[in-house]
C-alpha cells in the first residue's frame, strides 16, 4: 500500500497567525524526503488553509505525485486545469464544515460530475471520486468514467468498539473489491491514524491511503523536544 500525506493542517497552523510559517510547501518537501509516495492538498473555495500560492509552488516543487482535492465547481476546475496535478480527487464541500463530511453523491449528480471528470481527463489529469463504501455510488463512479475512487474511511475510523471496527472494515473491504472488479483504482482516507491503521493495513485492494491530521498532529509531539531545546539554547 502507498502513502500520500495531506499537508492542509500545516497551512491551517500558518493561517492561525496569517503569516508565512509554517509553510506547507516546506512540509511537502520534508514528507517527500521521508519517503512518501505523494502529496495531497485541498484548495477550498474559501482558501481557509491552502491558497493559490501554495498550490502553484507545490506544483513546481512536488517530485512524487500531487493530488489536488477539490470541489467540482467551475472556478476550481479551471484552477486544476491550469495547475495540472497528477490526480484530482473530487470531494463534496460545504463552507460550514470543519473537514470533508461524507462522500460525494455521484449517483445524484452524475450529469454534472461526468462533465467535470471529462474536462479534467481531457487535460490528462486522472480523476478520483471520494465516496462512501456504497455499491451504488461506486458503480456510478465507474459509469461516469472516473479513473479511481477514494473510499471514505471516516465511519471505520470513528468506530467505538472492536466489533464495530471489524464490521466497518468489512464494508470498506467489500467496496474496495467491487471497485477493483469494475476496473477502478482504489484509494482510501479520512480519519486514519496510528491505531486504526494497524487493522486497516491488512485490507486488500486499496492501493494508497491519504492521511493528514494524524501525521501532522504527531509531528507536533515528536518534534516538540527538539524545538524547545533549540529555543532554550538561544534564550539561556
Ligand atoms: N481524503 C480526503 C478526501 C479528505 O478530505 C481528507 C481530509 O482532508 C483526507 C483524506 C485526510 O483525512 P485526515 O486528515 O483525517 O487524515
Coordinates of N, CA and C and ligand atoms in Angstrom, one line a residue:
X1 N 0.9 -1.2 0.0 CA 0.0 0.0 0.0 C 0.9 1.3 0.0
X2 N 0.5 2.3 -0.7 CA 1.2 3.5 -0.8 C 0.7 4.5 0.2
X3 N 1.5 5.5 0.5 CA 1.0 6.6 1.5 C 1.2 8.0 0.8
X4 N 0.1 8.7 0.8 CA 0.2 10.1 0.5 C -0.1 10.9 1.7
X5 N 0.6 12.0 1.9 CA 0.3 12.9 3.1 C -0.4 14.2 2.6
X6 N -1.5 14.5 3.4 CA -2.2 15.7 3.2 C -1.6 16.8 4.1
X7 N -1.2 17.9 3.5 CA -0.5 18.9 4.3 C -1.3 20.1 4.6
X8 N -2.6 20.0 4.5 CA -3.6 21.1 4.7 C -3.4 21.7 6.2
X9 N -3.1 20.8 7.1 CA -3.1 21.2 8.5 C -1.9 22.1 8.8
X10 N -0.8 21.9 8.0 CA 0.3 22.8 8.2 C -0.1 24.2 7.8
X11 N -0.9 24.3 6.7 CA -1.4 25.6 6.3 C -2.4 26.2 7.3
X12 N -3.2 25.3 8.0 CA -4.1 25.8 9.0 C -3.4 26.5 10.1
X13 N -2.3 25.9 10.5 CA -1.4 26.5 11.6 C -0.9 27.8 11.1
X14 N -0.4 27.9 9.9 CA 0.1 29.2 9.4 C -1.0 30.2 9.4
X15 N -2.2 29.8 9.0 CA -3.3 30.8 8.9 C -3.8 31.3 10.3
X16 N -3.4 30.5 11.4 CA -3.8 31.0 12.7 C -3.1 32.3 13.0
X17 N -2.0 32.6 12.4 CA -1.3 33.9 12.6 C -1.3 34.7 11.3
X18 N -1.7 34.2 10.2 CA -1.8 34.9 9.0 C -0.4 35.3 8.4
X19 N 0.6 34.6 8.8 CA 2.0 34.9 8.3 C 2.4 33.9 7.3
X20 N 3.7 33.6 7.3 CA 4.3 32.7 6.3 C 4.7 31.3 6.9
X21 N 4.7 31.2 8.2 CA 5.2 29.9 8.8 C 4.1 29.3 9.6
X22 N 4.1 27.9 9.7 CA 4.9 27.0 8.9 C 4.4 26.9 7.5
X23 N 5.3 26.7 6.6 CA 5.0 26.7 5.1 C 4.6 25.3 4.7
X24 N 3.4 25.0 4.2 CA 3.1 23.7 3.7 C 4.0 23.2 2.6
X25 N 4.6 24.1 1.9 CA 5.4 23.7 0.7 C 6.7 23.0 1.3
X26 N 7.2 23.6 2.4 CA 8.4 23.0 3.1 C 8.0 21.7 3.7
X27 N 6.8 21.6 4.2 CA 6.3 20.3 4.8 C 6.2 19.2 3.7
X28 N 5.8 19.6 2.5 CA 5.7 18.6 1.4 C 7.0 18.1 1.1
X29 N 8.0 19.0 1.1 CA 9.4 18.6 0.7 C 9.9 17.6 1.7
X30 N 9.7 17.9 3.0 CA 10.2 17.0 4.1 C 9.5 15.7 4.0
X31 N 8.2 15.7 3.7 CA 7.4 14.4 3.6 C 8.0 13.6 2.5
X32 N 8.4 14.2 1.4 CA 9.0 13.5 0.3 C 10.4 12.9 0.6
X33 N 11.1 13.7 1.4 CA 12.4 13.2 1.8 C 12.3 12.0 2.7
X34 N 11.2 12.0 3.5 CA 10.9 10.9 4.4 C 10.4 9.7 3.6
X35 N 10.1 9.8 2.3 CA 9.7 8.7 1.5 C 8.3 8.5 1.1
X36 N 7.4 9.5 1.3 CA 6.0 9.3 0.9 C 5.9 9.2 -0.6
X37 N 4.8 8.7 -1.0 CA 4.5 8.4 -2.4 C 3.8 9.6 -3.1
X38 N 3.2 10.5 -2.3 CA 2.5 11.6 -2.9 C 2.1 12.6 -1.9
X39 N 1.8 13.8 -2.4 CA 1.4 14.9 -1.6 C 0.0 15.3 -1.9
X40 N -0.9 15.5 -0.9 CA -2.3 15.9 -1.1 C -2.5 17.3 -0.5
X41 N -3.3 18.1 -1.2 CA -3.7 19.3 -0.6 C -5.1 19.6 -1.1
X42 N -5.9 20.3 -0.3 CA -7.3 20.7 -0.7 C -7.4 22.2 -0.8
X43 N -7.5 22.6 -2.1 CA -7.8 24.0 -2.3 C -9.3 24.3 -2.1
X44 N -9.6 24.8 -1.0 CA -11.1 25.1 -0.7 C -11.5 26.4 -1.4
X45 N -12.8 26.4 -1.6 CA -13.3 27.7 -2.3 C -13.0 28.9 -1.4
X46 N -13.1 28.7 -0.1 CA -12.8 29.9 0.8 C -11.3 30.0 1.2
X47 N -10.5 29.2 0.6 CA -9.0 29.3 0.8 C -8.7 29.3 2.3
X48 N -9.4 28.5 3.1 CA -9.1 28.7 4.5 C -7.8 28.1 5.0
X49 N -7.2 27.2 4.2 CA -5.8 26.8 4.6 C -4.9 26.9 3.4
X50 N -5.0 25.9 2.5 CA -4.1 26.0 1.3 C -4.6 27.1 0.4
X51 N -3.7 27.9 -0.1 CA -4.1 29.0 -1.0 C -3.5 28.9 -2.4
X52 N -3.7 29.8 -3.3 CA -3.3 29.7 -4.7 C -1.8 29.7 -4.8
X53 N -1.1 30.4 -4.0 CA 0.4 30.5 -4.0 C 0.9 29.1 -3.6
X54 N 0.3 28.5 -2.5 CA 0.8 27.2 -2.1 C 0.7 26.2 -3.3
X55 N -0.5 26.2 -3.9 CA -0.7 25.2 -5.0 C 0.3 25.4 -6.1
X56 N 0.5 26.7 -6.4 CA 1.4 26.9 -7.5 C 2.8 26.4 -7.2
X57 N 3.3 26.7 -6.0 CA 4.6 26.3 -5.5 C 4.7 24.7 -5.4
X58 N 3.6 24.2 -4.9 CA 3.6 22.7 -4.8 C 3.7 22.1 -6.1
X59 N 3.0 22.6 -7.1 CA 3.1 22.1 -8.5 C 4.5 22.2 -9.0
X60 N 5.2 23.3 -8.6 CA 6.5 23.4 -9.1 C 7.5 22.5 -8.4
X61 N 7.2 22.2 -7.2 CA 8.3 21.5 -6.4 C 8.0 20.0 -6.0
X62 N 6.8 19.6 -6.0 CA 6.5 18.2 -5.7 C 7.1 17.3 -6.7
X63 N 7.9 16.3 -6.3 CA 8.5 15.5 -7.2 C 7.9 14.1 -7.3
X64 N 7.0 13.8 -6.3 CA 6.4 12.5 -6.3 C 5.1 12.6 -7.2
X65 N 3.9 12.7 -6.5 CA 2.7 13.0 -7.2 C 1.9 14.0 -6.5
X66 N 1.2 14.9 -7.1 CA 0.4 15.9 -6.5 C -1.1 15.5 -6.7
X67 N -1.8 15.3 -5.6 CA -3.2 15.0 -5.6 C -4.0 16.2 -5.1
X68 N -4.7 16.9 -6.0 CA -5.5 18.1 -5.6 C -6.9 17.6 -5.2
X69 N -7.2 17.8 -3.9 CA -8.6 17.6 -3.5 C -9.4 18.8 -3.9
X70 N -10.6 18.7 -4.4 CA -11.3 19.8 -4.9 C -12.8 19.6 -5.0
X71 N -13.5 20.7 -4.9 CA -14.9 20.7 -5.2 C -15.1 20.7 -6.7
X72 N -16.2 20.2 -7.2 CA -16.5 20.1 -8.6 C -17.1 21.4 -9.1
X73 N -16.5 22.5 -8.8 CA -17.1 23.8 -9.3 C -16.2 24.4 -10.4
X74 N -16.9 25.3 -11.2 CA -16.2 25.8 -12.4 C -14.9 26.5 -12.0
X75 N -14.9 27.3 -10.9 CA -13.7 28.0 -10.5 C -12.5 27.1 -10.3
X76 N -12.8 26.1 -9.5 CA -11.7 25.2 -9.0 C -11.3 24.2 -10.2
X77 N -12.2 23.9 -11.0 CA -11.9 23.1 -12.2 C -10.9 23.9 -13.1
X78 N -11.1 25.1 -13.2 CA -10.2 26.0 -14.0 C -8.9 26.0 -13.4
X79 N -8.8 26.2 -12.1 CA -7.5 26.2 -11.4 C -6.8 24.9 -11.6
X80 N -7.5 23.8 -11.5 CA -6.9 22.4 -11.6 C -6.3 22.3 -13.0
X81 N -7.1 22.7 -14.0 CA -6.6 22.6 -15.4 C -5.4 23.5 -15.7
X82 N -5.3 24.6 -15.0 CA -4.1 25.5 -15.1 C -2.9 24.8 -14.3
X83 N -3.2 24.1 -13.3 CA -2.1 23.6 -12.4 C -1.6 22.2 -12.8
X84 N -2.5 21.4 -13.4 CA -2.1 20.0 -13.8 C -1.5 19.1 -12.7
X85 N -2.3 18.9 -11.7 CA -1.9 17.9 -10.7 C -1.9 16.5 -11.4
X86 N -1.2 15.5 -10.9 CA -1.3 14.2 -11.4 C -2.7 13.6 -11.2
X87 N -3.3 13.9 -10.1 CA -4.6 13.4 -9.7 C -5.5 14.5 -9.1
X88 N -6.8 14.5 -9.5 CA -7.7 15.4 -8.9 C -8.7 14.5 -8.1
X89 N -8.9 14.8 -6.8 CA -9.9 14.0 -6.1 C -11.1 14.9 -5.8
X90 N -12.2 14.6 -6.4 CA -13.4 15.4 -6.2 C -14.1 15.0 -4.9
X91 N -14.3 16.1 -4.1 CA -14.9 15.9 -2.8 C -16.1 16.8 -2.7
X92 N -17.1 16.5 -1.8 CA -18.2 17.4 -1.5 C -17.6 18.5 -0.6
X93 N -18.1 19.7 -0.7 CA -17.5 20.8 0.1 C -18.6 21.7 0.6
X94 N -18.6 21.9 1.9 CA -19.6 22.8 2.5 C -18.8 23.8 3.4
X95 N -19.1 25.1 3.3 CA -18.3 26.1 4.0 C -18.3 25.9 5.5
X96 N -19.5 25.5 6.0 CA -19.6 25.4 7.5 C -18.8 24.2 8.1
X97 N -18.4 23.2 7.2 CA -17.8 22.0 7.8 C -16.4 22.3 8.3
X98 N -15.9 21.5 9.3 CA -14.6 21.6 9.8 C -13.6 20.8 8.8
X99 N -14.1 19.7 8.3 CA -13.4 18.9 7.4 C -14.4 18.2 6.5
X100 N -13.9 17.5 5.4 CA -14.9 16.9 4.5 C -15.8 15.9 5.2
X101 N -17.1 16.1 5.1 CA -18.0 15.2 5.7 C -18.8 14.4 4.7
X102 N -18.6 13.1 4.8 CA -19.4 12.3 3.8 C -18.8 12.2 2.4
X103 N -19.2 11.2 1.7 CA -18.7 11.1 0.3 C -19.6 11.9 -0.6
X104 N -19.1 11.9 -1.9 CA -19.9 12.5 -2.9 C -21.2 11.7 -3.2
X105 N -22.2 12.4 -3.6 CA -23.4 11.8 -4.1 C -23.2 11.7 -5.7
X106 N -22.5 10.7 -6.1 CA -22.2 10.6 -7.5 C -23.4 10.2 -8.3
X107 N -24.2 9.3 -7.7 CA -25.5 8.9 -8.4 C -26.4 10.1 -8.6
X108 N -26.5 10.9 -7.6 CA -27.5 12.0 -7.7 C -27.0 13.2 -8.6
X109 N -25.7 13.2 -8.8 CA -25.1 14.4 -9.6 C -24.3 13.9 -10.8
X110 N -24.8 12.8 -11.4 CA -24.0 12.1 -12.4 C -23.7 13.0 -13.6
X111 N -24.7 13.8 -14.0 CA -24.6 14.6 -15.2 C -23.5 15.6 -15.0
X112 N -23.6 16.4 -13.9 CA -22.5 17.4 -13.6 C -21.2 16.8 -13.5
X113 N -21.1 15.7 -12.7 CA -19.8 15.1 -12.4 C -19.2 14.4 -13.6
X114 N -20.0 13.9 -14.5 CA -19.5 13.3 -15.7 C -18.8 14.4 -16.5
X115 N -19.4 15.6 -16.6 CA -18.8 16.6 -17.4 C -17.5 17.1 -16.7
X116 N -17.4 17.2 -15.4 CA -16.2 17.6 -14.7 C -15.1 16.6 -14.9
X117 N -15.4 15.3 -14.8 CA -14.5 14.2 -15.0 C -13.9 14.3 -16.4
X118 N -14.7 14.5 -17.3 CA -14.3 14.6 -18.7 C -13.3 15.8 -19.0
X119 N -13.7 17.0 -18.4 CA -12.9 18.2 -18.6 C -11.5 18.0 -18.0
X120 N -11.4 17.4 -16.8 CA -10.1 17.1 -16.2 C -9.3 16.1 -17.0
X121 N -10.0 15.0 -17.4 CA -9.3 14.0 -18.1 C -8.7 14.5 -19.4
X122 N -9.5 15.4 -20.0 CA -9.0 16.0 -21.3 C -7.7 16.7 -21.1
X123 N -7.4 17.2 -19.9 CA -6.1 17.8 -19.6 C -5.1 16.8 -19.0
X124 N -5.4 15.5 -19.2 CA -4.5 14.4 -18.8 C -4.4 14.4 -17.2
X125 N -5.4 14.8 -16.5 CA -5.5 14.7 -15.1 C -6.3 13.5 -14.8
X126 N -5.7 12.6 -14.0 CA -6.5 11.4 -13.5 C -7.6 11.9 -12.5
X127 N -8.7 11.3 -12.5 CA -9.8 11.8 -11.6 C -10.2 10.6 -10.6
X128 N -10.2 11.0 -9.3 CA -10.7 10.1 -8.3 C -11.9 10.7 -7.7
X129 N -12.9 9.9 -7.3 CA -14.1 10.4 -6.6 C -14.1 9.9 -5.2
X130 N -14.3 10.8 -4.2 CA -14.3 10.5 -2.8 C -15.8 10.0 -2.5
X131 N -15.9 8.7 -2.2 CA -17.2 8.2 -2.0 C -17.3 7.3 -0.7
X132 N -18.5 7.2 -0.2 CA -18.7 6.2 0.9 C -18.6 4.8 0.3
X133 N -18.3 3.8 1.1 CA -18.2 2.5 0.5 C -19.6 1.9 0.2
X134 N -20.3 2.4 -0.7 CA -21.7 2.0 -1.1 C -21.7 1.6 -2.5
X135 N -22.2 0.4 -2.8 CA -22.1 -0.2 -4.1 C -22.7 0.7 -5.2
X136 N -23.9 1.4 -4.9 CA -24.5 2.2 -6.0 C -23.6 3.4 -6.3
X137 N -22.9 4.0 -5.3 CA -22.1 5.1 -5.6 C -20.8 4.7 -6.3
X138 N -20.3 3.5 -6.0 CA -19.1 3.0 -6.7 C -19.4 2.7 -8.1
X139 N -20.6 2.1 -8.3 CA -21.0 1.8 -9.7 C -21.2 3.1 -10.5
X140 N -21.8 4.1 -9.8 CA -22.0 5.3 -10.5 C -20.6 6.0 -10.9
X141 N -19.6 5.8 -10.0 CA -18.3 6.4 -10.3 C -17.7 5.7 -11.6
X142 N -17.9 4.4 -11.7 CA -17.5 3.7 -12.9 C -18.2 4.2 -14.1
X143 N -19.5 4.3 -14.0 CA -20.4 4.7 -15.1 C -20.0 6.1 -15.7
X144 N -19.6 7.0 -14.8 CA -19.4 8.4 -15.3 C -17.9 8.5 -15.8
X145 N -17.1 7.4 -15.7 CA -15.8 7.4 -16.3 C -14.7 7.8 -15.4
X146 N -14.9 7.8 -14.0 CA -13.7 8.1 -13.1 C -12.6 7.1 -13.3
X147 N -11.4 7.5 -13.0 CA -10.3 6.6 -13.0 C -10.2 5.8 -11.7
X148 N -10.5 6.4 -10.6 CA -10.4 5.9 -9.3 C -11.5 6.3 -8.4
X149 N -11.6 5.6 -7.3 CA -12.4 6.2 -6.2 C -11.4 6.3 -5.0
X150 N -11.8 7.2 -4.1 CA -11.2 7.2 -2.7 C -12.3 6.8 -1.8
X151 N -12.1 5.7 -1.1 CA -13.2 5.3 -0.1 C -13.1 6.1 1.1
X152 N -14.2 6.7 1.6 CA -14.3 7.4 2.8 C -14.2 6.5 4.0
X153 N -13.1 6.6 4.8 CA -12.9 5.6 5.9 C -13.3 6.2 7.2
X154 N -14.1 7.4 7.2 CA -14.4 8.0 8.4 C -15.3 7.2 9.3
X155 N -16.2 6.4 8.8 CA -17.0 5.5 9.7 C -16.2 4.5 10.4
X156 N -15.3 3.9 9.6 CA -14.4 2.9 10.2 C -13.5 3.5 11.3
X157 N -13.0 4.7 10.9 CA -12.0 5.4 11.8 C -12.8 5.8 13.1
X158 N -14.0 6.1 13.0 CA -14.8 6.6 14.2 C -15.4 5.4 15.0
X159 N -15.2 4.2 14.6 CA -15.9 3.0 15.3 C -15.5 3.1 16.8
X160 N -16.5 2.8 17.6 CA -16.3 2.9 19.1 C -15.9 1.6 19.7
X161 N -16.2 0.5 19.1 CA -15.9 -0.8 19.7 C -15.1 -1.6 18.6
X162 N -14.4 -2.7 19.1 CA -13.7 -3.5 18.2 C -14.6 -4.2 17.2
X163 N -15.8 -4.7 17.7 CA -16.7 -5.3 16.8 C -17.2 -4.4 15.7
X164 N -17.5 -3.2 16.1 CA -17.9 -2.2 15.1 C -16.8 -1.9 14.1
X165 N -15.6 -1.8 14.6 CA -14.4 -1.6 13.8 C -14.3 -2.7 12.7
X166 N -14.4 -3.9 13.2 CA -14.2 -5.1 12.3 C -15.3 -5.0 11.2
X167 N -16.5 -4.8 11.7 CA -17.7 -4.7 10.8 C -17.5 -3.6 9.7
X168 N -17.1 -2.5 10.2 CA -16.9 -1.4 9.2 C -15.7 -1.6 8.3
X169 N -14.7 -2.3 8.8 CA -13.6 -2.6 7.9 C -14.1 -3.5 6.8
X170 N -15.0 -4.4 7.1 CA -15.5 -5.3 6.1 C -16.3 -4.5 5.0
X171 N -17.0 -3.5 5.4 CA -17.7 -2.7 4.5 C -16.7 -2.0 3.5
X172 N -15.6 -1.5 4.1 CA -14.6 -0.8 3.2 C -14.0 -1.9 2.3
X173 N -13.7 -3.1 2.8 CA -13.1 -4.1 2.0 C -14.0 -4.5 0.9
X174 N -15.3 -4.6 1.1 CA -16.3 -5.0 0.1 C -16.3 -3.9 -1.0
X175 N -16.3 -2.7 -0.6 CA -16.3 -1.6 -1.5 C -15.1 -1.5 -2.4
X176 N -13.9 -1.8 -1.7 CA -12.7 -1.8 -2.5 C -12.7 -2.9 -3.5
X177 N -13.2 -4.1 -3.1 CA -13.2 -5.2 -4.0 C -14.1 -4.9 -5.2
X178 N -15.2 -4.4 -4.9 CA -16.2 -4.1 -6.0 C -15.5 -3.1 -7.0
X179 N -14.9 -2.1 -6.4 CA -14.3 -1.1 -7.3 C -13.2 -1.7 -8.2
X180 N -12.4 -2.6 -7.6 CA -11.4 -3.2 -8.4 C -12.0 -4.1 -9.5
X181 N -13.0 -4.8 -9.1 CA -13.7 -5.6 -10.1 C -14.3 -4.8 -11.3
X182 N -14.6 -3.6 -11.0 CA -15.2 -2.7 -12.0 C -14.0 -2.0 -12.8
X183 N -12.8 -2.3 -12.4 CA -11.7 -1.7 -13.1 C -11.2 -0.3 -12.6
X184 N -11.7 0.1 -11.4 CA -11.4 1.4 -10.8 C -10.1 1.2 -10.0
X185 N -9.3 2.2 -9.9 CA -8.2 2.3 -8.9 C -8.9 2.6 -7.6
X186 N -8.2 2.2 -6.5 CA -8.8 2.4 -5.2 C -7.8 3.1 -4.2
X187 N -8.2 4.3 -3.7 CA -7.5 4.9 -2.6 C -8.5 4.9 -1.4
X188 N -8.0 5.3 -0.3 CA -8.8 5.4 0.9 C -8.3 6.5 1.8
X189 N -9.2 7.0 2.6 CA -8.7 8.0 3.5 C -9.8 8.7 4.3
X190 N -9.4 9.4 5.4 CA -10.2 10.2 6.3 C -10.2 9.5 7.7
X191 N -9.5 10.2 8.6 CA -9.6 9.7 10.0 C -8.6 8.5 10.3
X192 N -7.8 8.2 9.3 CA -6.9 7.0 9.6 C -5.8 7.6 10.5
X193 N -5.4 6.7 11.5 CA -4.4 7.2 12.4 C -3.5 6.0 12.8
X194 N -2.6 6.2 13.8 CA -1.6 5.2 14.1 C -2.2 4.0 14.8
X195 N -3.4 4.1 15.3 CA -4.1 2.9 15.9 C -4.9 2.2 14.9
X196 N -5.8 2.9 14.2 CA -6.7 2.2 13.3 C -6.0 1.7 12.1
X197 N -4.8 2.2 11.8 CA -4.1 1.7 10.6 C -3.6 0.3 10.8
X198 N -3.4 -0.1 12.1 CA -2.9 -1.4 12.4 C -3.8 -2.5 11.7
X199 N -5.1 -2.3 12.0 CA -6.0 -3.3 11.4 C -6.2 -3.0 9.9
X200 N -6.2 -1.7 9.5 CA -6.5 -1.3 8.1 C -5.5 -1.8 7.1
X201 N -4.3 -1.9 7.6 CA -3.2 -2.2 6.6 C -3.3 -3.6 6.0
X202 N -4.1 -4.5 6.7 CA -4.3 -5.8 6.1 C -5.3 -5.9 5.0
X203 N -6.0 -4.8 4.8 CA -7.1 -4.8 3.8 C -6.5 -5.0 2.4
X204 N -7.2 -5.7 1.6 CA -6.7 -5.9 0.2 C -7.3 -4.8 -0.7
X205 N -6.9 -4.7 -1.9 CA -7.5 -3.9 -3.0 C -7.3 -2.4 -2.8
X206 N -6.8 -1.9 -1.7 CA -6.6 -0.5 -1.5 C -5.1 -0.2 -1.9
X207 N -5.0 0.6 -2.9 CA -3.6 0.9 -3.4 C -2.9 1.9 -2.6
X208 N -3.7 2.9 -2.1 CA -3.0 4.1 -1.5 C -3.9 4.7 -0.4
X209 N -3.3 5.1 0.7 CA -4.1 5.8 1.7 C -3.6 7.3 1.7
X210 N -4.5 8.1 2.0 CA -4.3 9.6 2.1 C -4.5 10.0 3.6
X211 N -3.4 10.4 4.3 CA -3.5 10.7 5.7 C -3.0 12.1 6.0
X212 N -3.7 12.9 6.8 CA -3.3 14.2 7.1 C -3.2 14.5 8.6
X213 N -4.4 14.6 9.2 CA -4.4 15.1 10.6 C -3.5 14.3 11.5
X214 N -3.6 13.0 11.5 CA -2.9 12.1 12.5 C -1.4 12.4 12.4
X215 N -0.9 12.5 11.1 CA 0.6 12.7 10.9 C 1.0 14.1 11.4
X216 N 0.3 15.1 11.0 CA 0.7 16.4 11.4 C 0.5 16.6 12.9
X217 N -0.5 16.0 13.5 CA -0.7 16.1 14.9 C 0.5 15.4 15.6
X218 N 0.9 14.3 15.1 CA 2.0 13.5 15.8 C 3.3 14.3 15.6
X219 N 3.4 14.9 14.5 CA 4.7 15.7 14.2 C 4.9 16.7 15.3
X220 N 3.8 17.3 15.8 CA 4.0 18.3 16.9 C 4.7 17.7 18.1
X221 N 4.3 16.4 18.5 CA 4.8 15.8 19.6 C 6.2 15.2 19.4
X222 N 6.4 14.6 18.3 CA 7.7 14.0 18.1 C 8.8 15.1 17.8
X223 N 8.3 16.3 17.5 CA 9.2 17.4 17.2 C 9.4 18.4 18.3
X224 N 8.5 18.3 19.3 CA 8.5 19.4 20.3 C 9.8 19.5 21.2
X225 N 10.3 18.3 21.5 CA 11.5 18.2 22.3 C 12.7 19.0 21.7
X226 N 12.9 18.8 20.4 CA 14.0 19.5 19.7 C 13.7 21.0 19.6
X227 N 12.4 21.3 19.3 CA 12.1 22.7 19.1 C 12.3 23.5 20.4
X228 N 12.0 22.9 21.6 CA 12.2 23.6 22.8 C 13.7 23.7 23.1
X229 N 14.4 22.6 22.9 CA 15.9 22.6 23.2 C 16.6 23.7 22.4
X230 N 16.1 23.9 21.1 CA 16.8 24.9 20.2 C 16.5 26.3 20.8
X231 N 15.3 26.5 21.3 CA 14.9 27.8 21.8 C 15.7 28.1 23.2
X232 N 15.8 27.0 24.0 CA 16.5 27.1 25.2 C 17.9 27.5 25.0
X233 N 18.5 26.9 24.0 CA 19.9 27.2 23.6 C 20.1 28.7 23.3
X234 N 19.0 29.3 22.7 CA 19.1 30.7 22.3 C 18.9 31.6 23.5
X235 N 17.9 31.2 24.3 CA 17.5 32.1 25.4 C 18.4 32.0 26.6
X236 N 18.9 30.9 27.0 CA 19.7 30.7 28.2 C 21.2 30.8 28.0
Ligands
LIG1 N1 -9.1 12.1 2.0 C1 -10.0 13.1 1.8 C2 -10.8 13.1 0.6 C3 -10.1 14.2 2.7 O1 -11.0 15.2 2.5 C4 -9.3 14.2 3.9 C5 -9.3 15.3 4.8 O2 -8.8 16.5 4.3 C6 -8.3 13.1 4.0 C7 -8.3 12.1 3.1 C8 -7.4 13.1 5.1 O3 -8.1 12.9 6.3 P1 -7.4 13.0 7.7 O4 -6.9 14.5 7.8 O5 -8.4 12.7 8.7 O6 -6.2 12.0 7.7

